[in-house]
Amino acid sequence: MNILGNIVWLLLGGLITSILYFLGGLIMCVTIIGIPFGVQLFKFSLLALWPFGKEVVMNPAKGCLTTAFNILWIIFGWWEIAAVHMVFCIILCITIIGIPFGKQHFKIAKYSLVPFGCEIK
């Protein structure tokens, strides 16, 4: 069922979203300061490509550097990714057919709010 969900996800915009996250990661990696943020966008790209069957595990015991990067992530406006995914989650969860896809948007939104210190399994 995960394979079917991922195929439908790709056809309904997952591939475009993944490519945009990847391009954003490349742009962020141009500077040395942006490399940690670019790496997180590459992780978003992989999660947006195949979200079904993957879990996001938050590990808050990573240290103070991850907390500092998460604060910078929110300050510089990357929280907008979470807001957009939450809007899509709400829109998709209105219909019964869209609930599985809304759950995937919720998973990405949860990860995109504080990505540092999280693992995708």
N, C-alpha and C. Protein backbone atom coordinates (compact mmCIF):
# COMPACT_ATOMS: atom_id res chain seq x y z
N MET A 1 0.81 -1.19 0.00
CA MET A 1 0.00 0.00 0.00
C MET A 1 0.86 1.26 0.00
N ASN A 2 2.05 1.17 0.64
CA ASN A 2 2.94 2.33 0.66
C ASN A 2 3.42 2.68 -0.74
N ILE A 3 3.67 1.66 -1.57
CA ILE A 3 4.14 1.92 -2.93
C ILE A 3 3.07 2.63 -3.74
N LEU A 4 1.82 2.18 -3.62
CA LEU A 4 0.72 2.83 -4.33
C LEU A 4 0.54 4.27 -3.86
N GLY A 5 0.60 4.48 -2.55
CA GLY A 5 0.48 5.83 -2.01
C GLY A 5 1.60 6.74 -2.50
N ASN A 6 2.83 6.21 -2.56
CA ASN A 6 3.96 7.01 -3.04
C ASN A 6 3.83 7.35 -4.52
N ILE A 7 3.31 6.42 -5.32
CA ILE A 7 3.13 6.69 -6.75
C ILE A 7 2.09 7.78 -6.96
N VAL A 8 0.97 7.68 -6.26
CA VAL A 8 -0.07 8.71 -6.37
C VAL A 8 0.47 10.04 -5.85
N TRP A 9 1.23 10.00 -4.76
CA TRP A 9 1.84 11.21 -4.20
C TRP A 9 2.73 11.89 -5.24
N LEU A 10 3.55 11.11 -5.94
CA LEU A 10 4.44 11.67 -6.96
C LEU A 10 3.64 12.33 -8.08
N LEU A 11 2.57 11.69 -8.50
CA LEU A 11 1.77 12.22 -9.60
C LEU A 11 1.02 13.48 -9.21
N LEU A 12 0.68 13.62 -7.94
CA LEU A 12 -0.10 14.78 -7.48
C LEU A 12 0.75 15.90 -6.88
N GLY A 13 2.00 15.96 -7.23
CA GLY A 13 2.82 17.10 -6.82
C GLY A 13 4.02 16.78 -5.96
N GLY A 14 4.19 15.54 -5.57
CA GLY A 14 5.33 15.18 -4.73
C GLY A 14 6.66 15.34 -5.44
N LEU A 15 6.68 15.04 -6.73
CA LEU A 15 7.93 15.16 -7.49
C LEU A 15 8.34 16.62 -7.62
N ILE A 16 7.38 17.48 -7.89
CA ILE A 16 7.67 18.91 -8.02
C ILE A 16 8.15 19.47 -6.68
N THR A 17 7.49 19.08 -5.60
CA THR A 17 7.88 19.54 -4.27
C THR A 17 9.29 19.08 -3.93
N SER A 18 9.59 17.83 -4.25
CA SER A 18 10.92 17.30 -3.98
C SER A 18 11.99 18.04 -4.77
N ILE A 19 11.72 18.33 -6.02
CA ILE A 19 12.68 19.06 -6.85
C ILE A 19 12.90 20.47 -6.30
N LEU A 20 11.83 21.13 -5.87
CA LEU A 20 11.97 22.48 -5.32
C LEU A 20 12.77 22.48 -4.02
N TYR A 21 12.54 21.50 -3.15
CA TYR A 21 13.35 21.39 -1.93
C TYR A 21 14.81 21.14 -2.28
N PHE A 22 15.06 20.31 -3.28
CA PHE A 22 16.44 20.02 -3.68
C PHE A 22 17.12 21.27 -4.23
N LEU A 23 16.42 22.03 -5.06
CA LEU A 23 17.00 23.27 -5.59
C LEU A 23 17.25 24.29 -4.48
N GLY A 24 16.33 24.37 -3.52
CA GLY A 24 16.55 25.24 -2.37
C GLY A 24 17.76 24.83 -1.57
N GLY A 25 17.96 23.51 -1.43
CA GLY A 25 19.14 23.01 -0.73
C GLY A 25 20.43 23.37 -1.46
N LEU A 26 20.40 23.28 -2.79
CA LEU A 26 21.58 23.68 -3.57
C LEU A 26 21.89 25.15 -3.40
N ILE A 27 20.86 25.98 -3.41
CA ILE A 27 21.06 27.42 -3.23
C ILE A 27 21.62 27.72 -1.84
N MET A 28 21.10 27.04 -0.82
CA MET A 28 21.59 27.27 0.54
C MET A 28 23.03 26.79 0.71
N CYS A 29 23.45 25.79 -0.03
CA CYS A 29 24.80 25.25 0.11
C CYS A 29 25.85 26.08 -0.62
N VAL A 30 25.45 27.16 -1.28
CA VAL A 30 26.41 28.02 -1.96
C VAL A 30 27.34 28.68 -0.94
N THR A 31 26.80 29.07 0.21
CA THR A 31 27.62 29.68 1.24
C THR A 31 27.93 28.65 2.33
N ILE A 32 29.00 28.87 3.03
CA ILE A 32 29.39 27.96 4.10
C ILE A 32 28.38 28.01 5.24
N ILE A 33 27.86 29.19 5.52
CA ILE A 33 26.91 29.35 6.62
C ILE A 33 25.60 28.61 6.32
N GLY A 34 25.21 28.53 5.06
CA GLY A 34 23.94 27.91 4.70
C GLY A 34 23.99 26.41 4.55
N ILE A 35 25.15 25.78 4.65
CA ILE A 35 25.26 24.34 4.42
C ILE A 35 24.38 23.52 5.38
N PRO A 36 24.35 23.79 6.69
CA PRO A 36 23.47 22.98 7.54
C PRO A 36 21.99 23.09 7.15
N PHE A 37 21.59 24.28 6.70
CA PHE A 37 20.21 24.46 6.28
C PHE A 37 19.96 23.77 4.95
N GLY A 38 20.94 23.79 4.07
CA GLY A 38 20.82 23.08 2.80
C GLY A 38 20.72 21.58 2.99
N VAL A 39 21.45 21.04 3.95
CA VAL A 39 21.37 19.61 4.23
C VAL A 39 19.97 19.24 4.72
N GLN A 40 19.37 20.09 5.54
CA GLN A 40 18.00 19.83 5.99
C GLN A 40 17.03 19.87 4.82
N LEU A 41 17.25 20.78 3.87
CA LEU A 41 16.38 20.84 2.70
C LEU A 41 16.55 19.60 1.82
N PHE A 42 17.76 19.04 1.77
CA PHE A 42 17.95 17.79 1.04
C PHE A 42 17.16 16.66 1.71
N LYS A 43 17.12 16.66 3.05
CA LYS A 43 16.32 15.66 3.76
C LYS A 43 14.83 15.86 3.48
N PHE A 44 14.39 17.13 3.39
CA PHE A 44 13.01 17.40 3.02
C PHE A 44 12.72 16.85 1.63
N SER A 45 13.69 17.01 0.74
CA SER A 45 13.51 16.53 -0.63
C SER A 45 13.28 15.03 -0.67
N LEU A 46 14.06 14.29 0.11
CA LEU A 46 13.87 12.84 0.15
C LEU A 46 12.55 12.46 0.81
N LEU A 47 12.17 13.17 1.85
CA LEU A 47 10.90 12.88 2.52
C LEU A 47 9.72 13.24 1.63
N ALA A 48 9.83 14.33 0.88
CA ALA A 48 8.74 14.73 -0.01
C ALA A 48 8.66 13.82 -1.23
N LEU A 49 9.73 13.11 -1.54
CA LEU A 49 9.71 12.20 -2.68
C LEU A 49 8.98 10.90 -2.35
N TRP A 50 9.26 10.31 -1.19
CA TRP A 50 8.64 9.04 -0.78
C TRP A 50 8.17 9.14 0.67
N PRO A 51 7.07 9.83 0.97
CA PRO A 51 6.67 10.02 2.37
C PRO A 51 5.99 8.81 3.00
N PHE A 52 5.32 7.99 2.21
CA PHE A 52 4.59 6.86 2.78
C PHE A 52 5.59 5.79 3.24
N GLY A 53 5.39 5.31 4.44
CA GLY A 53 6.26 4.28 4.99
C GLY A 53 7.46 4.83 5.75
N LYS A 54 7.58 6.13 5.86
CA LYS A 54 8.69 6.74 6.61
C LYS A 54 8.14 7.41 7.85
N GLU A 55 8.98 7.46 8.88
CA GLU A 55 8.61 8.12 10.13
C GLU A 55 9.62 9.21 10.44
N VAL A 56 9.16 10.25 11.11
CA VAL A 56 10.04 11.31 11.59
C VAL A 56 10.14 11.16 13.10
N VAL A 57 11.36 10.94 13.58
CA VAL A 57 11.59 10.72 15.01
C VAL A 57 12.34 11.93 15.55
N MET A 58 11.74 12.60 16.52
CA MET A 58 12.38 13.76 17.14
C MET A 58 13.25 13.30 18.29
N ASN A 59 14.48 13.78 18.30
CA ASN A 59 15.43 13.43 19.34
C ASN A 59 15.91 14.73 19.99
N PRO A 60 15.24 15.20 21.04
CA PRO A 60 15.59 16.49 21.63
C PRO A 60 16.92 16.49 22.39
N ALA A 61 17.52 15.34 22.61
CA ALA A 61 18.74 15.27 23.40
C ALA A 61 19.99 15.41 22.53
N LYS A 62 19.91 16.10 21.42
CA LYS A 62 21.06 16.24 20.52
C LYS A 62 22.03 17.33 20.97
N GLY A 63 21.58 18.29 21.76
CA GLY A 63 22.49 19.31 22.25
C GLY A 63 22.00 20.72 21.97
N CYS A 64 22.82 21.67 22.40
CA CYS A 64 22.41 23.07 22.28
C CYS A 64 22.59 23.60 20.87
N LEU A 65 23.46 23.00 20.07
CA LEU A 65 23.67 23.47 18.71
C LEU A 65 22.42 23.23 17.85
N THR A 66 21.77 22.10 18.05
CA THR A 66 20.54 21.83 17.29
C THR A 66 19.44 22.81 17.70
N THR A 67 19.38 23.16 18.97
CA THR A 67 18.39 24.14 19.43
C THR A 67 18.67 25.51 18.80
N ALA A 68 19.94 25.89 18.75
CA ALA A 68 20.31 27.17 18.14
C ALA A 68 19.96 27.19 16.65
N PHE A 69 20.25 26.09 15.95
CA PHE A 69 19.91 26.03 14.53
C PHE A 69 18.40 26.03 14.31
N ASN A 70 17.64 25.37 15.19
CA ASN A 70 16.19 25.39 15.07
C ASN A 70 15.64 26.79 15.28
N ILE A 71 16.22 27.55 16.20
CA ILE A 71 15.80 28.93 16.43
C ILE A 71 16.11 29.79 15.20
N LEU A 72 17.31 29.60 14.63
CA LEU A 72 17.66 30.33 13.41
C LEU A 72 16.74 29.94 12.26
N TRP A 73 16.39 28.65 12.19
CA TRP A 73 15.49 28.15 11.15
C TRP A 73 14.14 28.89 11.23
N ILE A 74 13.62 29.05 12.44
CA ILE A 74 12.33 29.71 12.61
C ILE A 74 12.45 31.22 12.36
N ILE A 75 13.53 31.85 12.84
CA ILE A 75 13.70 33.29 12.69
C ILE A 75 13.81 33.69 11.23
N PHE A 76 14.54 32.91 10.44
CA PHE A 76 14.76 33.28 9.04
C PHE A 76 13.64 32.85 8.11
N GLY A 77 12.52 32.44 8.66
CA GLY A 77 11.32 32.26 7.85
C GLY A 77 11.08 30.89 7.28
N TRP A 78 11.86 29.89 7.66
CA TRP A 78 11.62 28.55 7.14
C TRP A 78 10.40 27.90 7.78
N TRP A 79 9.82 28.54 8.80
CA TRP A 79 8.59 28.03 9.40
C TRP A 79 7.44 28.09 8.41
N GLU A 80 7.62 28.89 7.34
CA GLU A 80 6.58 28.98 6.33
C GLU A 80 6.34 27.65 5.63
N ILE A 81 7.37 26.82 5.55
CA ILE A 81 7.21 25.49 4.98
C ILE A 81 6.18 24.71 5.79
N ALA A 82 6.29 24.78 7.11
CA ALA A 82 5.34 24.09 7.99
C ALA A 82 3.94 24.65 7.81
N ALA A 83 3.82 25.96 7.67
CA ALA A 83 2.50 26.57 7.51
C ALA A 83 1.85 26.13 6.20
N VAL A 84 2.61 26.07 5.13
CA VAL A 84 2.06 25.64 3.84
C VAL A 84 1.61 24.19 3.90
N HIS A 85 2.43 23.34 4.51
CA HIS A 85 2.06 21.93 4.62
C HIS A 85 0.84 21.74 5.53
N MET A 86 0.69 22.56 6.55
CA MET A 86 -0.50 22.47 7.41
C MET A 86 -1.76 22.90 6.66
N VAL A 87 -1.64 23.90 5.80
CA VAL A 87 -2.79 24.32 4.99
C VAL A 87 -3.20 23.18 4.06
N PHE A 88 -2.22 22.55 3.40
CA PHE A 88 -2.54 21.42 2.53
C PHE A 88 -3.11 20.25 3.33
N CYS A 89 -2.61 20.05 4.54
CA CYS A 89 -3.14 19.00 5.41
C CYS A 89 -4.61 19.23 5.70
N ILE A 90 -4.96 20.44 6.06
CA ILE A 90 -6.37 20.77 6.38
C ILE A 90 -7.25 20.61 5.14
N ILE A 91 -6.77 21.10 3.99
CA ILE A 91 -7.56 20.99 2.76
C ILE A 91 -7.78 19.53 2.38
N LEU A 92 -6.73 18.72 2.46
CA LEU A 92 -6.85 17.32 2.06
C LEU A 92 -7.67 16.49 3.04
N CYS A 93 -7.64 16.84 4.31
CA CYS A 93 -8.37 16.06 5.30
C CYS A 93 -9.87 16.35 5.30
N ILE A 94 -10.32 17.27 4.47
CA ILE A 94 -11.75 17.53 4.35
C ILE A 94 -12.44 16.33 3.70
N THR A 95 -11.78 15.71 2.74
CA THR A 95 -12.37 14.55 2.07
C THR A 95 -11.79 13.26 2.63
N ILE A 96 -12.53 12.20 2.54
CA ILE A 96 -12.07 10.91 3.04
C ILE A 96 -10.90 10.39 2.21
N ILE A 97 -10.95 10.59 0.91
CA ILE A 97 -9.88 10.12 0.04
C ILE A 97 -8.57 10.85 0.32
N GLY A 98 -8.64 12.10 0.71
CA GLY A 98 -7.44 12.90 0.92
C GLY A 98 -6.79 12.73 2.28
N ILE A 99 -7.42 11.99 3.20
CA ILE A 99 -6.88 11.86 4.56
C ILE A 99 -5.47 11.26 4.59
N PRO A 100 -5.17 10.19 3.84
CA PRO A 100 -3.79 9.67 3.89
C PRO A 100 -2.76 10.69 3.41
N PHE A 101 -3.13 11.48 2.42
CA PHE A 101 -2.21 12.49 1.91
C PHE A 101 -2.10 13.67 2.87
N GLY A 102 -3.18 13.99 3.54
CA GLY A 102 -3.14 15.02 4.58
C GLY A 102 -2.25 14.61 5.74
N LYS A 103 -2.28 13.33 6.08
CA LYS A 103 -1.40 12.84 7.15
C LYS A 103 0.07 12.97 6.77
N GLN A 104 0.37 12.77 5.49
CA GLN A 104 1.76 12.92 5.03
C GLN A 104 2.19 14.38 5.09
N HIS A 105 1.29 15.28 4.73
CA HIS A 105 1.60 16.71 4.84
C HIS A 105 1.80 17.10 6.30
N PHE A 106 1.01 16.51 7.21
CA PHE A 106 1.20 16.79 8.63
C PHE A 106 2.56 16.30 9.10
N LYS A 107 2.98 15.14 8.62
CA LYS A 107 4.29 14.61 8.99
C LYS A 107 5.41 15.53 8.51
N ILE A 108 5.29 16.03 7.29
CA ILE A 108 6.31 16.94 6.76
C ILE A 108 6.26 18.27 7.51
N ALA A 109 5.07 18.74 7.86
CA ALA A 109 4.94 20.00 8.61
C ALA A 109 5.58 19.89 9.99
N LYS A 110 5.37 18.76 10.63
CA LYS A 110 5.96 18.55 11.96
C LYS A 110 7.49 18.57 11.87
N TYR A 111 8.01 17.94 10.84
CA TYR A 111 9.46 17.90 10.65
C TYR A 111 10.01 19.26 10.23
N SER A 112 9.24 20.00 9.43
CA SER A 112 9.75 21.26 8.91
C SER A 112 9.72 22.39 9.92
N LEU A 113 9.04 22.22 11.03
CA LEU A 113 9.03 23.27 12.03
C LEU A 113 10.35 23.30 12.80
N VAL A 114 10.83 22.16 13.22
CA VAL A 114 12.12 22.04 13.92
C VAL A 114 12.89 20.84 13.34
N PRO A 115 13.58 21.04 12.21
CA PRO A 115 14.21 19.90 11.54
C PRO A 115 15.51 19.41 12.17
N PHE A 116 16.21 20.28 12.85
CA PHE A 116 17.49 19.87 13.43
C PHE A 116 17.23 18.99 14.65
N GLY A 117 17.88 17.87 14.69
CA GLY A 117 17.69 16.93 15.79
C GLY A 117 16.67 15.86 15.46
N CYS A 118 16.09 15.90 14.27
CA CYS A 118 15.11 14.88 13.86
C CYS A 118 15.77 13.89 12.91
N GLU A 119 15.26 12.69 12.93
CA GLU A 119 15.74 11.65 12.02
C GLU A 119 14.57 11.10 11.24
N ILE A 120 14.83 10.78 9.97
CA ILE A 120 13.80 10.16 9.13
C ILE A 120 14.12 8.68 9.03
N LYS A 121 13.18 7.87 9.47
CA LYS A 121 13.39 6.41 9.44
C LYS A 121 12.38 5.76 8.54
